[in-house]
CSV table of C-alpha atoms in Angstrom, one decimal:
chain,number,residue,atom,x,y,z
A,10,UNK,CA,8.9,-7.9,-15.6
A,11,UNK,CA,9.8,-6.4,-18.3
A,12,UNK,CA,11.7,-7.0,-21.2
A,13,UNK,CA,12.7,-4.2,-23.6
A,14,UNK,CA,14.8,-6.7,-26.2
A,15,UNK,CA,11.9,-6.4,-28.4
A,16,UNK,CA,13.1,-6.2,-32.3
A,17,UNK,CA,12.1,-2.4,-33.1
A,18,UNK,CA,11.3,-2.0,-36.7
A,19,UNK,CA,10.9,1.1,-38.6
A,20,UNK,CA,6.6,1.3,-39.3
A,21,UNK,CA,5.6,0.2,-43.0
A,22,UNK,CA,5.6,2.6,-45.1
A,23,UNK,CA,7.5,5.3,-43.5
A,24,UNK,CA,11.2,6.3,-44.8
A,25,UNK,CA,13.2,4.8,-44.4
A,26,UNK,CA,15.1,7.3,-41.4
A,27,UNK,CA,11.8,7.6,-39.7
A,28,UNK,CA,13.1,6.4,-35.7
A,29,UNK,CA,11.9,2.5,-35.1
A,30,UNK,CA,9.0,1.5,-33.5
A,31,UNK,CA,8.9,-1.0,-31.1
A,32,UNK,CA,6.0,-3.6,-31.2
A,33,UNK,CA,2.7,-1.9,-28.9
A,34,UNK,CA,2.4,-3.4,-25.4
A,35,UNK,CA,-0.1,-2.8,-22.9
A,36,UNK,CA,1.7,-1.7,-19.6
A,37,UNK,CA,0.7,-2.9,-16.2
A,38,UNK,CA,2.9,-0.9,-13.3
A,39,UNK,CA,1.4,-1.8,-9.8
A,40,UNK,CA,2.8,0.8,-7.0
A,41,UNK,CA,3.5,0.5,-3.2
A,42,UNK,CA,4.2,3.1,-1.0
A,43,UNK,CA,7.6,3.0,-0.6
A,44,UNK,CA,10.5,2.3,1.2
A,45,UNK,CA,14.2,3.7,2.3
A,46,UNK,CA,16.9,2.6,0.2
A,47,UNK,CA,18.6,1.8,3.9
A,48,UNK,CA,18.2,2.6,7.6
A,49,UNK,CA,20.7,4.7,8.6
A,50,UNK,CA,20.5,8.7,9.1
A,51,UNK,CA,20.8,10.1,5.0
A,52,UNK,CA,18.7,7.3,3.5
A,53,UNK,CA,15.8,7.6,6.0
A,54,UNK,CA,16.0,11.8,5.8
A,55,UNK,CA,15.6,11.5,2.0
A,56,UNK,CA,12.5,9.1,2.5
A,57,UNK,CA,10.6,11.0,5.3
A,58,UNK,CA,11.5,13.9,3.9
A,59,UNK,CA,9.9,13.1,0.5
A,60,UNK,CA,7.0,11.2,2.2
A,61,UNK,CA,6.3,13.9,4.9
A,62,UNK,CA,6.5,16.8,2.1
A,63,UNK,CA,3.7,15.5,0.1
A,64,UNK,CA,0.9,17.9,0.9
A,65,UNK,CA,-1.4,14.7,0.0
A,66,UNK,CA,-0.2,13.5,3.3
A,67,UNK,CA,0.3,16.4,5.5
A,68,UNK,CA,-1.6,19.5,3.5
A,69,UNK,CA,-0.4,22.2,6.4
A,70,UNK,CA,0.9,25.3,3.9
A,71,UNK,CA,4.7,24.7,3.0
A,72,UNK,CA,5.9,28.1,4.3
A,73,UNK,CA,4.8,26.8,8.0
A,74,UNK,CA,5.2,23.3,7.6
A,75,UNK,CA,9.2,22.9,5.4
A,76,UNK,CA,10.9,24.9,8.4
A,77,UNK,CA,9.5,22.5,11.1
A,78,UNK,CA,10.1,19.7,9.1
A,79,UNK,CA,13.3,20.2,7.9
A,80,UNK,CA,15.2,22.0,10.6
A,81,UNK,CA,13.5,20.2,13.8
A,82,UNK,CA,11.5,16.7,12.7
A,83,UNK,CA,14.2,15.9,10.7
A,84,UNK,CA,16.8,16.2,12.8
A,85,UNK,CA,15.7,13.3,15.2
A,86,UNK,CA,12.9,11.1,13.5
A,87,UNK,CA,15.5,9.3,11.1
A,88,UNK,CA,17.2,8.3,14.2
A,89,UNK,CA,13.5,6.7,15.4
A,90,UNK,CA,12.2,5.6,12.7
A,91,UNK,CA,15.9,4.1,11.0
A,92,UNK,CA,15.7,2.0,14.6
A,93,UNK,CA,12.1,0.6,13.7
A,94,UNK,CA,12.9,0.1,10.3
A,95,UNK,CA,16.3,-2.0,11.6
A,96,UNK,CA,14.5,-4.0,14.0
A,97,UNK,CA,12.4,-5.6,10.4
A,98,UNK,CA,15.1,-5.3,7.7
A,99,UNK,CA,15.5,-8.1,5.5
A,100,UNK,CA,19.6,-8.2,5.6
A,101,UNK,CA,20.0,-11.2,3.6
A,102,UNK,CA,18.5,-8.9,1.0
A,103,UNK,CA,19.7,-5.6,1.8
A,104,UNK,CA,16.1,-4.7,1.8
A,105,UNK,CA,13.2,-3.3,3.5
A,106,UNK,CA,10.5,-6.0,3.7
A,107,UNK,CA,7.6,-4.1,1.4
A,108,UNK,CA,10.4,-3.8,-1.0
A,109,UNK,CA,10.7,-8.2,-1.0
A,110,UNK,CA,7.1,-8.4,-1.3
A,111,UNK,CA,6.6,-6.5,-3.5
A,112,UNK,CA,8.8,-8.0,-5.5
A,113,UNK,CA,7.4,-11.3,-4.6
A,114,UNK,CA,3.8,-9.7,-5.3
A,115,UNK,CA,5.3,-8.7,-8.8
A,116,UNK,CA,6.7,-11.9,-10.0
A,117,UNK,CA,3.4,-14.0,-8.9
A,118,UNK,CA,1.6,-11.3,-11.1
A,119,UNK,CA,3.9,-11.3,-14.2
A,120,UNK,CA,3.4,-14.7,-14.7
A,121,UNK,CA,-0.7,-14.3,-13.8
A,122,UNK,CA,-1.0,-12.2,-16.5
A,123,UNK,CA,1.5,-13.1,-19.0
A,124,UNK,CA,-0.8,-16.8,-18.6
A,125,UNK,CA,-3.8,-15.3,-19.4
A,126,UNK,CA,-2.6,-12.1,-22.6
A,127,UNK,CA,0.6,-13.8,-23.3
A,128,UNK,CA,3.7,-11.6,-24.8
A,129,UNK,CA,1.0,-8.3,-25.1
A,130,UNK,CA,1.2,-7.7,-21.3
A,131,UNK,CA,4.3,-6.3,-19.4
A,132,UNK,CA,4.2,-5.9,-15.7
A,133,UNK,CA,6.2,-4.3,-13.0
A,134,UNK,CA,6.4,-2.1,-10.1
A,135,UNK,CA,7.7,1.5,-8.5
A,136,UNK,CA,7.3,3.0,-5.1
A,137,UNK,CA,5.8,6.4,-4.7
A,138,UNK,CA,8.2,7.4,-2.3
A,139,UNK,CA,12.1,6.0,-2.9
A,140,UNK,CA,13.1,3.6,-5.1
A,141,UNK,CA,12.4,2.3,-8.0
A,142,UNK,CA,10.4,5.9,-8.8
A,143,UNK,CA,7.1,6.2,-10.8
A,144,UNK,CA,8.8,8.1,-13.4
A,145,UNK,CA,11.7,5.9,-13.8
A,146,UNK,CA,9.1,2.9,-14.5
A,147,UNK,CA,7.1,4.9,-16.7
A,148,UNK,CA,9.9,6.0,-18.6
A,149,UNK,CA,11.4,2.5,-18.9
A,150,UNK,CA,7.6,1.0,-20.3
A,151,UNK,CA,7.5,3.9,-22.5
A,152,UNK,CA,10.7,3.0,-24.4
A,153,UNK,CA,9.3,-0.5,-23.9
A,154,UNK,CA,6.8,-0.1,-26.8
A,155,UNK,CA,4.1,0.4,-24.3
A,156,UNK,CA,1.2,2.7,-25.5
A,157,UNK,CA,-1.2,2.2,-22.9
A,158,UNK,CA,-0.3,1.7,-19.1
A,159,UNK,CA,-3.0,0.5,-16.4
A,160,UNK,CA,-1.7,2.0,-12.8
A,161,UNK,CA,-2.5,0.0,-10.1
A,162,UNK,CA,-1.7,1.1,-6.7
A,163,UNK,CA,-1.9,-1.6,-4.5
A,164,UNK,CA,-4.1,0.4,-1.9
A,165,UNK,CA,-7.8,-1.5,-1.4
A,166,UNK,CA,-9.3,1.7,-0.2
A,167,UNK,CA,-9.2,5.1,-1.8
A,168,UNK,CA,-7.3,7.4,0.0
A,169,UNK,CA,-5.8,10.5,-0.6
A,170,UNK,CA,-2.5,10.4,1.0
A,171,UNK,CA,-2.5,6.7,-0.8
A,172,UNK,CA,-4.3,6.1,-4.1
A,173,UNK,CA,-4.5,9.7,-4.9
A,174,UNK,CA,-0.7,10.7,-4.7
A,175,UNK,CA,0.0,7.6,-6.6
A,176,UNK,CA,-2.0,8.7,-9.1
A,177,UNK,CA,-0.9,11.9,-8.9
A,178,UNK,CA,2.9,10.9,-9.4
A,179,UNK,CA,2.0,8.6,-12.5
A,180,UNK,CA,0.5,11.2,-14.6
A,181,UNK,CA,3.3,14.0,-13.5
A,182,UNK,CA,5.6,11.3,-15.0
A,183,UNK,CA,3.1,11.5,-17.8
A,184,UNK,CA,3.5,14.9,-18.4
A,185,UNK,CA,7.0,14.5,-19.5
A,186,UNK,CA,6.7,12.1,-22.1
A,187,UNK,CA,7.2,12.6,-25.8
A,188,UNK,CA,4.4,10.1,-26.5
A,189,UNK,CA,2.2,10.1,-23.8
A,190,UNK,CA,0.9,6.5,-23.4
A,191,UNK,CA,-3.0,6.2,-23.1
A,192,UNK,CA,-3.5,5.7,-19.5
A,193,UNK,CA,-5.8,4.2,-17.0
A,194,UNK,CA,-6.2,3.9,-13.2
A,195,UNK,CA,-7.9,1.5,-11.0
A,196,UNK,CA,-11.3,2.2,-8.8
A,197,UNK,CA,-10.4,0.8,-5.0
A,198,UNK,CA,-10.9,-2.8,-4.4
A,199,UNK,CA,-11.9,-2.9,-0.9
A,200,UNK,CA,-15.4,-4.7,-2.0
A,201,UNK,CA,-14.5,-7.8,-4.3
A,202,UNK,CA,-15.6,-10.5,-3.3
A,203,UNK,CA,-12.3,-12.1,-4.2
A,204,UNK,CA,-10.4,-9.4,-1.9
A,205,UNK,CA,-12.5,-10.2,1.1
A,206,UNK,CA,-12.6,-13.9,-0.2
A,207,UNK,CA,-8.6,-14.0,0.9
A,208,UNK,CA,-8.9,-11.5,3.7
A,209,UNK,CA,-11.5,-14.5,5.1
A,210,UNK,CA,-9.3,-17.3,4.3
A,211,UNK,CA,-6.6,-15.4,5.9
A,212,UNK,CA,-8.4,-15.6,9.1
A,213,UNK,CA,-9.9,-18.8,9.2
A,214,UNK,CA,-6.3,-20.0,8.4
A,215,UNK,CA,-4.9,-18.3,11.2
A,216,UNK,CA,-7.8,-19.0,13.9
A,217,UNK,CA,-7.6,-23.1,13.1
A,218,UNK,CA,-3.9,-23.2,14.2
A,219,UNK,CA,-4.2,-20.5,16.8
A,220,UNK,CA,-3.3,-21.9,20.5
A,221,UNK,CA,-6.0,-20.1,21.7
A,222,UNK,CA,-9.3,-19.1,19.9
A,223,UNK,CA,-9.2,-15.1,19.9
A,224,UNK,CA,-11.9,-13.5,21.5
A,225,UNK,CA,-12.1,-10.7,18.7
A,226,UNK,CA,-10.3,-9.7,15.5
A,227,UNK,CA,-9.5,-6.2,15.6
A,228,UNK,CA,-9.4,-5.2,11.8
A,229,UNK,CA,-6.3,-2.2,12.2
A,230,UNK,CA,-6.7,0.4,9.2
A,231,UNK,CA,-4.0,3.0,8.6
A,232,UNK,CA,-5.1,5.9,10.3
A,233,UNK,CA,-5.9,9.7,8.8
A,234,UNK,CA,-6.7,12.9,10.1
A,235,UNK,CA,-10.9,13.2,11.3
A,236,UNK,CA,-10.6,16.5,8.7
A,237,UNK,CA,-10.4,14.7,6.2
A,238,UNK,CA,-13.1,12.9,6.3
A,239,UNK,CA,-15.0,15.7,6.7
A,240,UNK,CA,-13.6,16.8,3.5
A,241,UNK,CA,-15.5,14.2,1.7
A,242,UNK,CA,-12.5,11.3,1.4
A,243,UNK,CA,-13.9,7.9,1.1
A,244,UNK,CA,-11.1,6.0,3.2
A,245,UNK,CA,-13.1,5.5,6.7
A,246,UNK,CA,-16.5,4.1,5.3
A,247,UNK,CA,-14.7,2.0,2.9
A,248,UNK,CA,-13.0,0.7,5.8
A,249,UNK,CA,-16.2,0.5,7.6
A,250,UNK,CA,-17.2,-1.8,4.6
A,251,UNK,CA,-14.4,-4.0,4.3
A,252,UNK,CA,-14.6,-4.5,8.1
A,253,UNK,CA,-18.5,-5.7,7.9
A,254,UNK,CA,-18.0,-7.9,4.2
A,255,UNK,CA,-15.4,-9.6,6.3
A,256,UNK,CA,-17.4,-10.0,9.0
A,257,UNK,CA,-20.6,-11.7,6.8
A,258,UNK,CA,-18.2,-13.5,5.0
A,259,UNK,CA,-16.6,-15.2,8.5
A,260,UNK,CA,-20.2,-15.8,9.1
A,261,UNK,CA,-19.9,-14.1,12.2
A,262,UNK,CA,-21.7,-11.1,15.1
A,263,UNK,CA,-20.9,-7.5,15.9
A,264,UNK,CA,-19.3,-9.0,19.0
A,265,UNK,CA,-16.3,-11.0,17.1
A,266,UNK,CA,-14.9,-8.5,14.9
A,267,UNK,CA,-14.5,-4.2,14.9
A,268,UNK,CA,-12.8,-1.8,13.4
A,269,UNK,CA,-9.6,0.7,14.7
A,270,UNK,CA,-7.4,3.0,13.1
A,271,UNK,CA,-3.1,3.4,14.0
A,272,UNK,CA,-0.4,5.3,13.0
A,273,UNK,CA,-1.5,8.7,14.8
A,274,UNK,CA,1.0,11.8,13.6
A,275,UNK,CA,0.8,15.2,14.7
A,276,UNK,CA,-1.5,16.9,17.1
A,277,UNK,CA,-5.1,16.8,15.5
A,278,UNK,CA,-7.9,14.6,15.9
A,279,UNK,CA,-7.8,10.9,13.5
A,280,UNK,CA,-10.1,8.6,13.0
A,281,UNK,CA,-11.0,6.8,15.8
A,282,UNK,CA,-10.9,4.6,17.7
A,283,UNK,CA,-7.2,4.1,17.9
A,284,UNK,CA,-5.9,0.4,17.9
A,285,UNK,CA,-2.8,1.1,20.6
A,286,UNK,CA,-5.7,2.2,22.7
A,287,UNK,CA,-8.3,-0.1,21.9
A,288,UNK,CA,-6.2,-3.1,22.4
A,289,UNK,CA,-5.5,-1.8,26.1
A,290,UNK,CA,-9.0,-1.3,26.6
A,291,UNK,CA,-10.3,-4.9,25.5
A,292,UNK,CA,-7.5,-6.2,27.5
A,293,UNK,CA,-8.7,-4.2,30.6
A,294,UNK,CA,-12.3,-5.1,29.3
A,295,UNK,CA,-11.5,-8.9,29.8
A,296,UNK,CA,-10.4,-9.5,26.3
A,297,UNK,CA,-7.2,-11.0,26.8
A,298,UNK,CA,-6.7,-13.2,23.3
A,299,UNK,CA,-6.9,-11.2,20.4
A,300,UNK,CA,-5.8,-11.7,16.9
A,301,UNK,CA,-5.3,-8.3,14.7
A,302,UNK,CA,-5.4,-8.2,11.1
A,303,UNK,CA,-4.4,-4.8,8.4
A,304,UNK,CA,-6.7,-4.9,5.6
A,305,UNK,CA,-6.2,-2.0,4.2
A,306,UNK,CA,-2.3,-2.9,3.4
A,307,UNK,CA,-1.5,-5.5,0.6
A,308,UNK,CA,1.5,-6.1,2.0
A,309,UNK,CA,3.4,-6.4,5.8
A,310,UNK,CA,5.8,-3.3,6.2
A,311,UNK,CA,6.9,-1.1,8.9
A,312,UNK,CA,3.3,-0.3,10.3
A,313,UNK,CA,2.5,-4.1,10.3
A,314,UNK,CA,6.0,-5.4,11.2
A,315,UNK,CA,7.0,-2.7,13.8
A,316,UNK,CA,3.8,-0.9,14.5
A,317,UNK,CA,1.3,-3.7,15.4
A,318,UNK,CA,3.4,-6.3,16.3
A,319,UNK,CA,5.6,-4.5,18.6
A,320,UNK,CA,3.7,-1.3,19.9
A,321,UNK,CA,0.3,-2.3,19.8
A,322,UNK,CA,1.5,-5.8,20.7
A,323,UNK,CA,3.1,-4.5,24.4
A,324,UNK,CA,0.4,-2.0,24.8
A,325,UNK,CA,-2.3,-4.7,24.8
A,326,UNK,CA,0.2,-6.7,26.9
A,327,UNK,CA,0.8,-4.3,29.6
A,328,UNK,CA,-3.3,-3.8,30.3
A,329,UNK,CA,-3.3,-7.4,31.3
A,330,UNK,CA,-3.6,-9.3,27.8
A,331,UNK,CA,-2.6,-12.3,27.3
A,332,UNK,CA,-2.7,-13.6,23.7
A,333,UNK,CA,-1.8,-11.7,20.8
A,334,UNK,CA,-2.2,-12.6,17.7
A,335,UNK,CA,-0.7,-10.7,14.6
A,336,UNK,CA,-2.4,-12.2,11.1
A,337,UNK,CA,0.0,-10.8,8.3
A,338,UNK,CA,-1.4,-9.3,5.2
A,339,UNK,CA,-2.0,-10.8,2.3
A,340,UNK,CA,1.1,-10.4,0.7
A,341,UNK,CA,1.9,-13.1,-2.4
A,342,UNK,CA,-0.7,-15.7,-1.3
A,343,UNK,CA,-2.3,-17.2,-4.4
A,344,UNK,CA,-6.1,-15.9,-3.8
A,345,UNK,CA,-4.3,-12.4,-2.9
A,346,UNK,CA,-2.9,-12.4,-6.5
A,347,UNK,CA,-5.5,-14.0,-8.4
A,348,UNK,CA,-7.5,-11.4,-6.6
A,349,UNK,CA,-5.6,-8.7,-8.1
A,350,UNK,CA,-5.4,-10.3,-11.3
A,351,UNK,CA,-9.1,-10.1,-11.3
A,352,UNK,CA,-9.3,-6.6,-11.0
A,353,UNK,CA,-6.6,-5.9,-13.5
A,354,UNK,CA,-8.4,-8.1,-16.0
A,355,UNK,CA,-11.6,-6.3,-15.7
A,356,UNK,CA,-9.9,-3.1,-15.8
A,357,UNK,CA,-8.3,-4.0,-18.9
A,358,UNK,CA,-11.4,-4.8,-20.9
A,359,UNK,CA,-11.1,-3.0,-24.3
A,360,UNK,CA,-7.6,-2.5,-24.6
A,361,UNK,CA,-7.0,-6.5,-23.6
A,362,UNK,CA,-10.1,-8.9,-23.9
């Protein structure tokens, strides 16, 4: 991660009490969604309530939306959701499980990167929501002796309750700099061949020691309101994509793999279908051995951990199915990160070459 030891030396020819000047880094943050700092009632209100008052994610105005969530959604939800997050929490940690991934994901990458531009690369990571914040990374690169950042959130589809508030919270943090660092974001990766390369090996992996061969893979994307769609976000066909690359990749028909959306919230229309009900009806169907997979997360976290393999899992169970099987995301496996190390190299080319 990174190291701001470096010698700072005041610039040749400058006087000498012009402030020192630490040697020029290229800055590589990758961001996650994020995660409570803990699972009881305070930490989980601070998170929702910072998550659900992005109007990225729920755009309702404020003056109708801040009473309801504050004074009623509030109130109860950290109770729920502080449950679900217990029921996954890494306690030899004291961590939420994105929160060890990503860490994991982080290390792997440092030492990807630092292989191929040696001491002129410094990597970390922040959360959008919680802790470590975007502007406490970009701060810390900053003073660093970074003068150009790459942002990488670690979303393979565009979204704009994902890649956009990401973005949107790096340049903020931007915006209060002294020096503002040149900057660049990344385009979504949801068509690399390298992505869908380890999205395929994740499978095949996963199938050759399954007790029972699946019947379909149900490819579960995070879900968003149909609106938005209509807007003119990108998120479902890119899903659509991913779904069908990884289904010419695998080699395989329209009948082995499909696509589902979860994570329902509210009372309008989402993309459908949804997985908790499209599970129950391949079950009722005669589908009972199914294996599920989340592409569009790079890492397992409460809607993969909790979500799939606990809701969707007993929903599918209770409309007769029989076999379940949950294939986790790609986390720190070695094509995942020299997957993203790919796309951070080629979006590096002409600062780093």
């Amino acid at each position: 991660m990174l190291d701001a030891r470096k010698t700072a030396t005041c610039p040749h020819h400058a006087p000498k009490d012009h402030p020192a000047v630490k040697p020029a880094k290229v800055g590589i943050l990758l961001a996650n969604l994020g995660t409570p700092d803990d699972y009881s009632y305070w930490p989980m209100r601070r998170y929702l309530s910072e998550f659900l008052s992005d109007q990225r994610v729920i755009d309702y105005p404020r003056w109708k939306w801040q009473p309801l969530l504050q004074l009623i959604i509030l109130s109860k939800r950290p109770f729920s959701s502080g449950a679900a997050y217990k029921s996954i929490w890494n306690h030899d940690k004291g961590e939420s499980p994105l929160m060890t991934l990503t860490k994991d994901q982080t290390a792997k990458m440092t030492e990807a990167l630092t292989a191929k531009y040696g001491d002129q690369v410094m990597v970390d990571f922040c959360m959008r929501y919680g802790n470590p914040s975007t502007k406490s990374k970009v701060d810390a690169m900053i003073e660093a002796g970074c003068q150009k950042i790459l942002f990488v959130p670690l979303y393979p589809h565009y979204a704009g309750a994902t890649s956009a508030t990401a973005n949107d919270e790096f340049f903020r943090a931007l915006m209060e700099a002294t020096w503002q660092p040149a900057a660049r974001t990344i385009e979504p990766y949801f068509d690399q061949p390298e992505y869908i390369d380890a999205l395929a090996n994740s499978v095949e992996e996963a199938y050759a020691s399954a007790e029972k061969k699946p019947d379909v893979l149900v490819c579960s994307y995070h879900g968003m309101p149909k609106r938005y769609l209509m807007q003119g976000d990108p998120y479902h066909c890119q899903c659509q994509k991913t779904t069908r690359l990884l289904k010419e990749r695998l080699g395989w028909d329209d009948t082995q793999i499909l696509t589902t959306f979860q994570s329902v919230f509210g009372p309008e229309e989402w993309l459908r279908p949804y997985t908790v009900e499209h599970v129950a009806e391949l079950a009722k169907q005669g589908k009972k051995n199914i294996a599920v997979i989340a592409p569009a997360f790079s890492a397992d976290c409460i809607e993969t951990l909790e979500e799939i393999q606990e809701e969707i899992h007993e929903a599918f169970e209770e409309a007769g199915g029989e076999s379940f099987l949950y294939i986790p995301c790609l986390n720190d496996r070695d094509d995942h990160i020299a997957a993203l190390t790919r796309v951070v190299a080629q979006n590096l080319k002409g600062w780093l070459d």
